[in-house]
Short mmCIF file of C-alpha atoms and ligand atoms in Angstrom, two decimals:
data_model
loop_
_atom_site.label_atom_id
_atom_site.label_comp_id
_atom_site.label_asym_id
_atom_site.label_seq_id
_atom_site.Cartn_x
_atom_site.Cartn_y
_atom_site.Cartn_z
CA MET A 12 13.88 23.35 25.45
CA THR A 13 12.08 22.96 28.76
CA ALA A 14 8.51 21.81 29.05
CA PRO A 15 5.88 24.50 29.73
CA THR A 16 4.59 22.96 32.94
CA PRO A 17 6.94 21.73 35.67
CA GLY A 18 6.48 18.07 36.42
CA PHE A 19 5.71 17.03 32.83
CA THR A 20 7.90 16.29 29.86
CA LEU A 21 7.66 15.06 26.28
CA GLY A 22 8.53 11.40 25.75
CA PRO A 23 9.53 9.64 22.52
CA ASN A 24 7.67 10.96 19.49
CA SER A 25 7.64 10.79 15.74
CA TYR A 26 5.48 12.03 12.91
CA GLY A 27 5.09 11.24 9.25
CA LYS A 28 2.74 10.31 6.45
CA SER A 29 1.20 6.87 6.56
CA GLY A 30 -0.35 5.08 3.62
CA VAL A 31 1.16 7.02 0.72
CA ARG A 32 -0.16 5.07 -2.25
CA LEU A 33 2.27 5.15 -5.15
CA VAL A 34 1.86 3.49 -8.52
CA HIS A 35 4.73 3.73 -10.99
CA VAL A 36 4.62 2.73 -14.65
CA ASP A 37 7.87 2.24 -16.50
CA ARG A 38 7.04 2.82 -20.20
CA ASP A 39 10.57 2.60 -21.54
CA THR A 40 9.62 -0.44 -23.59
CA PRO A 41 6.21 -1.61 -24.88
CA ARG A 42 6.35 -4.21 -22.11
CA HIS A 43 5.42 -1.86 -19.27
CA VAL A 44 6.66 -2.48 -15.74
CA LEU A 45 4.16 -1.78 -12.95
CA ARG A 46 5.09 -1.08 -9.34
CA ASP A 47 2.48 -0.57 -6.62
CA LEU A 48 3.69 0.62 -3.22
CA THR A 49 2.34 1.95 0.03
CA VAL A 50 4.93 4.12 1.77
CA HIS A 51 4.96 5.17 5.42
CA THR A 52 7.36 7.81 6.75
CA ALA A 53 8.15 8.60 10.39
CA LEU A 54 10.55 11.38 11.40
CA SER A 55 11.90 12.38 14.78
CA GLY A 56 14.47 14.77 16.16
CA ASP A 57 14.57 18.12 17.89
CA LEU A 58 10.84 18.66 17.88
CA ASP A 59 10.18 19.83 21.45
CA ALA A 60 9.14 23.29 20.26
CA THR A 61 6.20 22.18 18.16
CA HIS A 62 4.90 20.04 21.01
CA TYR A 63 5.45 22.60 23.78
CA THR A 64 4.61 25.88 22.04
CA GLY A 65 3.42 25.15 18.51
CA ASP A 66 6.60 26.64 17.02
CA ASN A 67 6.78 24.65 13.77
CA THR A 68 10.15 25.95 12.55
CA GLY A 69 11.70 22.47 12.56
CA VAL A 70 8.67 20.60 11.22
CA LEU A 71 8.91 19.25 7.69
CA PRO A 72 5.19 18.86 6.99
CA THR A 73 3.83 15.37 6.47
CA ASP A 74 2.36 16.74 3.23
CA THR A 75 5.90 17.53 2.04
CA GLN A 76 7.01 14.04 3.03
CA LYS A 77 4.24 12.63 0.85
CA ASN A 78 5.18 14.89 -2.05
CA THR A 79 8.81 13.79 -1.72
CA VAL A 80 7.77 10.17 -2.19
CA TYR A 81 6.11 11.03 -5.51
CA ALA A 82 8.93 13.31 -6.66
CA PHE A 83 11.60 10.71 -5.93
CA ALA A 84 9.57 8.07 -7.79
CA ARG A 85 9.88 10.09 -11.00
CA ASP A 86 13.45 8.75 -11.44
CA GLY A 87 12.31 5.16 -10.93
CA ILE A 88 12.01 3.09 -7.81
CA GLY A 89 14.45 0.18 -7.93
CA ALA A 90 14.43 -2.22 -4.99
CA VAL A 91 12.04 -1.11 -2.27
CA GLU A 92 14.87 -1.19 0.27
CA ALA A 93 16.89 1.23 -1.87
CA PHE A 94 13.91 3.55 -2.41
CA ALA A 95 13.20 3.63 1.33
CA GLU A 96 16.85 4.43 2.03
CA ARG A 97 16.92 7.27 -0.51
CA LEU A 98 13.93 8.85 1.22
CA ALA A 99 15.22 8.31 4.76
CA ARG A 100 18.60 9.82 3.95
CA HIS A 101 17.01 12.80 2.24
CA PHE A 102 14.79 13.70 5.21
CA VAL A 103 17.62 13.47 7.76
CA ASP A 104 20.30 15.04 5.59
CA THR A 105 18.24 18.04 4.48
CA ALA A 106 15.84 18.92 7.33
CA PRO A 107 17.94 20.49 10.14
CA ALA A 108 15.75 19.39 13.07
CA ILE A 109 15.27 15.84 11.83
CA ALA A 110 17.76 13.40 13.34
CA HIS A 111 16.11 10.10 12.50
CA ALA A 112 13.87 8.72 9.78
CA ARG A 113 12.05 5.43 9.49
CA VAL A 114 10.59 4.62 6.09
CA ARG A 115 8.48 1.51 5.63
CA ILE A 116 7.26 0.28 2.26
CA ASP A 117 4.71 -2.40 1.44
CA GLU A 118 4.88 -3.59 -2.16
CA HIS A 119 1.69 -5.02 -3.62
CA ALA A 120 2.23 -7.79 -6.15
CA TRP A 121 0.68 -7.73 -9.59
CA THR A 122 0.95 -10.70 -11.94
CA ARG A 123 1.68 -9.93 -15.57
CA ILE A 124 -1.02 -11.11 -18.00
CA GLY A 125 0.14 -9.09 -21.02
CA ASP A 126 2.57 -6.38 -22.09
CA HIS A 127 0.51 -3.73 -20.33
CA SER A 128 -1.99 -5.88 -18.42
CA PHE A 129 -1.81 -7.17 -14.87
CA ALA A 130 -3.93 -9.18 -12.43
CA SER A 131 -3.88 -8.73 -8.69
CA GLY A 132 -1.41 -10.88 -6.78
CA GLU A 133 -2.79 -13.97 -5.12
CA GLY A 134 -3.67 -13.93 -1.42
CA GLY A 135 -2.75 -10.30 -0.84
CA GLU A 136 0.89 -11.09 -0.03
CA LEU A 137 3.05 -8.01 0.45
CA ARG A 138 6.80 -7.55 0.18
CA THR A 139 7.94 -5.25 2.95
CA ALA A 140 11.00 -3.08 3.55
CA GLU A 141 11.94 -0.89 6.48
CA VAL A 142 14.88 1.50 6.66
CA ARG A 143 16.00 3.37 9.76
CA TYR A 144 18.54 6.13 9.29
CA GLY A 145 20.05 8.47 11.82
CA GLY A 146 23.24 9.44 10.04
CA GLY A 147 25.98 6.91 9.29
CA ASP A 148 24.87 3.51 8.07
CA ALA A 149 21.20 2.88 7.41
CA GLN A 150 19.60 -0.14 9.07
CA VAL A 151 17.74 -2.13 6.48
CA ALA A 152 15.14 -4.84 6.99
CA ALA A 153 13.10 -6.77 4.45
CA GLY A 154 10.24 -9.19 4.67
CA VAL A 155 6.83 -10.46 3.68
CA ARG A 156 3.37 -10.01 5.15
CA ASP A 157 0.28 -12.20 4.68
CA LEU A 158 2.05 -14.92 2.74
CA LEU A 159 -0.53 -17.72 2.95
CA LEU A 160 0.94 -21.19 3.37
CA LEU A 161 -0.72 -24.54 3.96
CA ASN A 162 0.45 -28.14 4.32
CA THR A 163 -2.26 -30.79 3.97
CA THR A 164 -0.24 -33.32 5.98
CA ASP A 165 3.12 -33.88 7.71
CA SER A 166 1.87 -31.90 10.69
CA GLU A 167 1.21 -33.28 14.17
CA PHE A 168 0.49 -31.72 17.54
CA SER A 169 0.71 -33.94 20.59
CA GLY A 170 2.56 -34.41 23.86
CA PHE A 171 1.46 -30.99 25.12
CA LEU A 172 0.81 -30.09 28.74
CA ALA A 173 -2.71 -31.10 29.81
CA ASP A 174 -4.52 -29.64 32.80
CA GLU A 175 -8.14 -29.66 33.96
CA TYR A 176 -9.11 -27.25 31.16
CA THR A 177 -7.50 -29.16 28.31
CA THR A 178 -9.92 -30.62 25.77
CA LEU A 179 -7.74 -30.51 22.62
CA PRO A 180 -7.15 -34.03 21.33
CA ALA A 181 -3.66 -34.95 20.25
CA THR A 182 -3.38 -35.30 16.49
CA ASP A 183 -0.86 -37.13 14.34
CA ASP A 184 -2.14 -35.62 11.10
CA ARG A 185 -3.61 -32.16 10.65
CA ILE A 186 -3.67 -29.29 8.21
CA LEU A 187 -1.02 -26.70 9.05
CA ALA A 188 -1.93 -23.29 7.67
CA THR A 189 -0.67 -19.80 8.38
CA ALA A 190 -0.30 -16.28 7.01
CA VAL A 191 3.37 -15.50 7.40
CA THR A 192 4.70 -12.17 8.52
CA ALA A 193 8.50 -12.37 8.41
CA THR A 194 11.07 -9.61 8.77
CA TRP A 195 14.78 -10.10 8.46
CA ASP A 196 17.36 -7.49 9.48
CA TYR A 197 20.47 -7.14 7.40
CA ALA A 198 23.78 -6.79 9.27
CA THR A 199 25.22 -5.47 6.03
CA ALA A 200 23.00 -4.36 3.19
CA PRO A 201 23.05 -6.95 0.37
CA ALA A 202 24.56 -5.82 -2.92
CA ASP A 203 21.36 -6.82 -4.71
CA PRO A 204 18.33 -6.50 -2.41
CA ASP A 205 15.96 -8.06 -4.97
CA THR A 206 18.06 -11.22 -5.22
CA ALA A 207 18.42 -11.38 -1.43
CA PHE A 208 14.65 -11.02 -1.08
CA ARG A 209 13.92 -13.77 -3.58
CA THR A 210 16.47 -16.05 -1.92
CA ALA A 211 14.98 -15.46 1.53
CA ARG A 212 11.42 -15.99 0.32
CA ALA A 213 12.36 -19.21 -1.48
CA ALA A 214 14.12 -20.48 1.67
CA LEU A 215 11.00 -19.68 3.69
CA LEU A 216 8.78 -21.61 1.29
CA ASP A 217 11.15 -24.58 1.13
CA ALA A 218 11.43 -24.79 4.91
CA PHE A 219 7.66 -24.67 5.33
CA ALA A 220 7.08 -27.30 2.66
CA ASP A 221 9.69 -29.81 3.73
CA THR A 222 9.66 -29.54 7.53
CA TYR A 223 7.73 -32.38 9.12
CA SER A 224 6.03 -30.27 11.78
CA LEU A 225 5.48 -31.32 15.38
CA SER A 226 4.35 -27.78 16.27
CA LEU A 227 4.04 -24.44 14.52
CA GLN A 228 6.77 -23.28 16.92
CA GLN A 229 9.14 -25.88 15.44
CA THR A 230 8.18 -24.78 11.93
CA LEU A 231 8.84 -21.15 12.91
CA TYR A 232 12.34 -21.98 14.03
CA ALA A 233 13.04 -24.06 10.92
CA VAL A 234 11.87 -21.23 8.66
CA GLY A 235 13.97 -18.63 10.45
CA GLU A 236 17.08 -20.77 10.43
CA ARG A 237 16.67 -21.57 6.72
CA ILE A 238 16.44 -17.88 5.85
CA LEU A 239 19.60 -17.10 7.85
CA LYS A 240 21.44 -19.95 6.14
CA ALA A 241 20.35 -18.83 2.68
CA VAL A 242 21.06 -15.11 3.09
CA PRO A 243 24.44 -14.49 4.73
CA GLU A 244 23.76 -10.75 5.17
CA ALA A 245 20.69 -11.46 7.33
CA ARG A 246 21.34 -11.26 11.06
CA GLU A 247 17.95 -11.93 12.61
CA VAL A 248 14.53 -13.09 11.44
CA ARG A 249 11.32 -12.16 13.25
CA LEU A 250 8.28 -14.30 12.50
CA SER A 251 4.61 -13.97 13.32
CA LEU A 252 2.60 -17.06 12.43
CA PRO A 253 -1.14 -17.16 13.07
CA ASN A 254 -2.31 -20.75 13.34
CA ARG A 255 -5.15 -20.93 10.84
CA HIS A 256 -6.95 -23.86 12.41
CA HIS A 257 -8.78 -26.32 10.16
CA TYR A 258 -11.37 -28.43 11.93
CA LEU A 259 -12.12 -31.91 10.62
CA GLN A 260 -15.87 -32.17 10.21
CA ASP A 261 -17.80 -35.05 11.76
CA LEU A 262 -19.73 -36.49 8.82
CA GLY A 263 -20.81 -39.57 10.83
CA ARG A 264 -24.18 -37.82 11.35
CA PHE A 265 -24.75 -38.29 7.62
CA GLY A 266 -23.47 -41.83 7.54
CA LEU A 267 -20.23 -40.68 5.89
CA ASP A 268 -16.65 -41.22 6.88
CA ASN A 269 -14.14 -38.34 6.78
CA PRO A 270 -10.58 -39.55 6.44
CA GLY A 271 -9.02 -36.06 6.47
CA VAL A 272 -11.01 -34.80 3.49
CA VAL A 273 -13.58 -32.23 4.70
CA PHE A 274 -12.55 -29.39 7.04
CA GLN A 275 -14.04 -26.21 8.36
CA ALA A 276 -11.57 -23.35 7.98
CA GLY A 277 -11.57 -21.56 11.35
CA ASP A 278 -11.55 -17.82 11.81
CA LEU A 279 -11.46 -16.55 15.40
CA PRO A 280 -9.88 -17.18 17.78
CA TYR A 281 -6.57 -18.29 16.35
CA GLY A 282 -3.27 -19.31 17.89
CA LEU A 283 -0.52 -16.77 17.33
CA ILE A 284 3.00 -18.13 17.33
CA GLU A 285 5.73 -15.49 17.25
CA GLY A 286 9.48 -15.67 17.61
CA THR A 287 12.89 -14.47 16.58
CA VAL A 288 15.72 -16.57 15.17
CA ARG A 289 19.20 -15.08 15.44
CA ARG A 290 22.59 -15.79 13.99
CA GLU A 291 25.08 -16.25 16.81
CA ALA A 292 28.39 -14.41 16.73
CA PRO A 293 31.07 -16.84 15.50
O1 URC B 7 1.44 -25.90 16.61
C1 URC B 7 0.73 -25.63 17.60
N1 URC B 7 1.28 -24.97 18.66
C2 URC B 7 0.55 -24.67 19.77
O2 URC B 7 1.10 -24.09 20.75
C3 URC B 7 -0.80 -25.01 19.77
N2 URC B 7 -1.81 -24.85 20.68
C4 URC B 7 -2.93 -25.38 20.13
O3 URC B 7 -4.07 -25.40 20.70
N3 URC B 7 -2.67 -25.89 18.89
C5 URC B 7 -1.36 -25.67 18.65
N4 URC B 7 -0.57 -25.96 17.57
#
């Protein structure tokens, strides 16, 4: 379809429902299982008409997309990656104008405190999944967001470039703290996405805990490499690591020493260290 006004054209576009809040209770046994998800859908395809003329023939409403999330949840959810893929395939395979679907899911953790009682997960960590489907194989990614990690020692930062604006002192012992966002793409979908997720998360934690860090960049690489080693299906890991600075407080004013005991947790600004670690073709 041609654009209504010569000289202008529609660029890439998508539409969907963001923030679909879904809570699922499995009551099959007295020990209930609680799942708490936020689902985001984004569809694209042959949608020139709605943009150019308001002809909505090909538009599957975002309200319908939201309803589909709830209807599909009635059968159970399973791994978030699998649930996202079910939805993505449905939208593309049933809506004629829709050629591509991206479904993202954030899973909110609840900690069991009884058969039907739960407490909120610590630190607000989310498990994330993202599926892109355009016919053929789905592309599946998994990850975590806001996973708070902190090492009280085994972290240095020195030897950096210094110019006339540099005031940062070199340190051979600092707190290293971050809120990890990590996403790993699967080259082939793992047979058991929950096990793959747990393996990747454990590798991430181990790498953070046992890497003697000379920079957060070095830690980023170590974490990414450890995930790729632990999960053979993972092809690439993308990491975003805010440096949650902790400032040693000068207690000399009060006649007190401070051998790495009392810190101010910084807020803004923060360093943001981001990078991708890839598996090379053999
Ligand atoms: O691990 C670090 N990497 C940096 O690039 C950086 N820059 C900075 O001021 N502190 C740090 N820490």
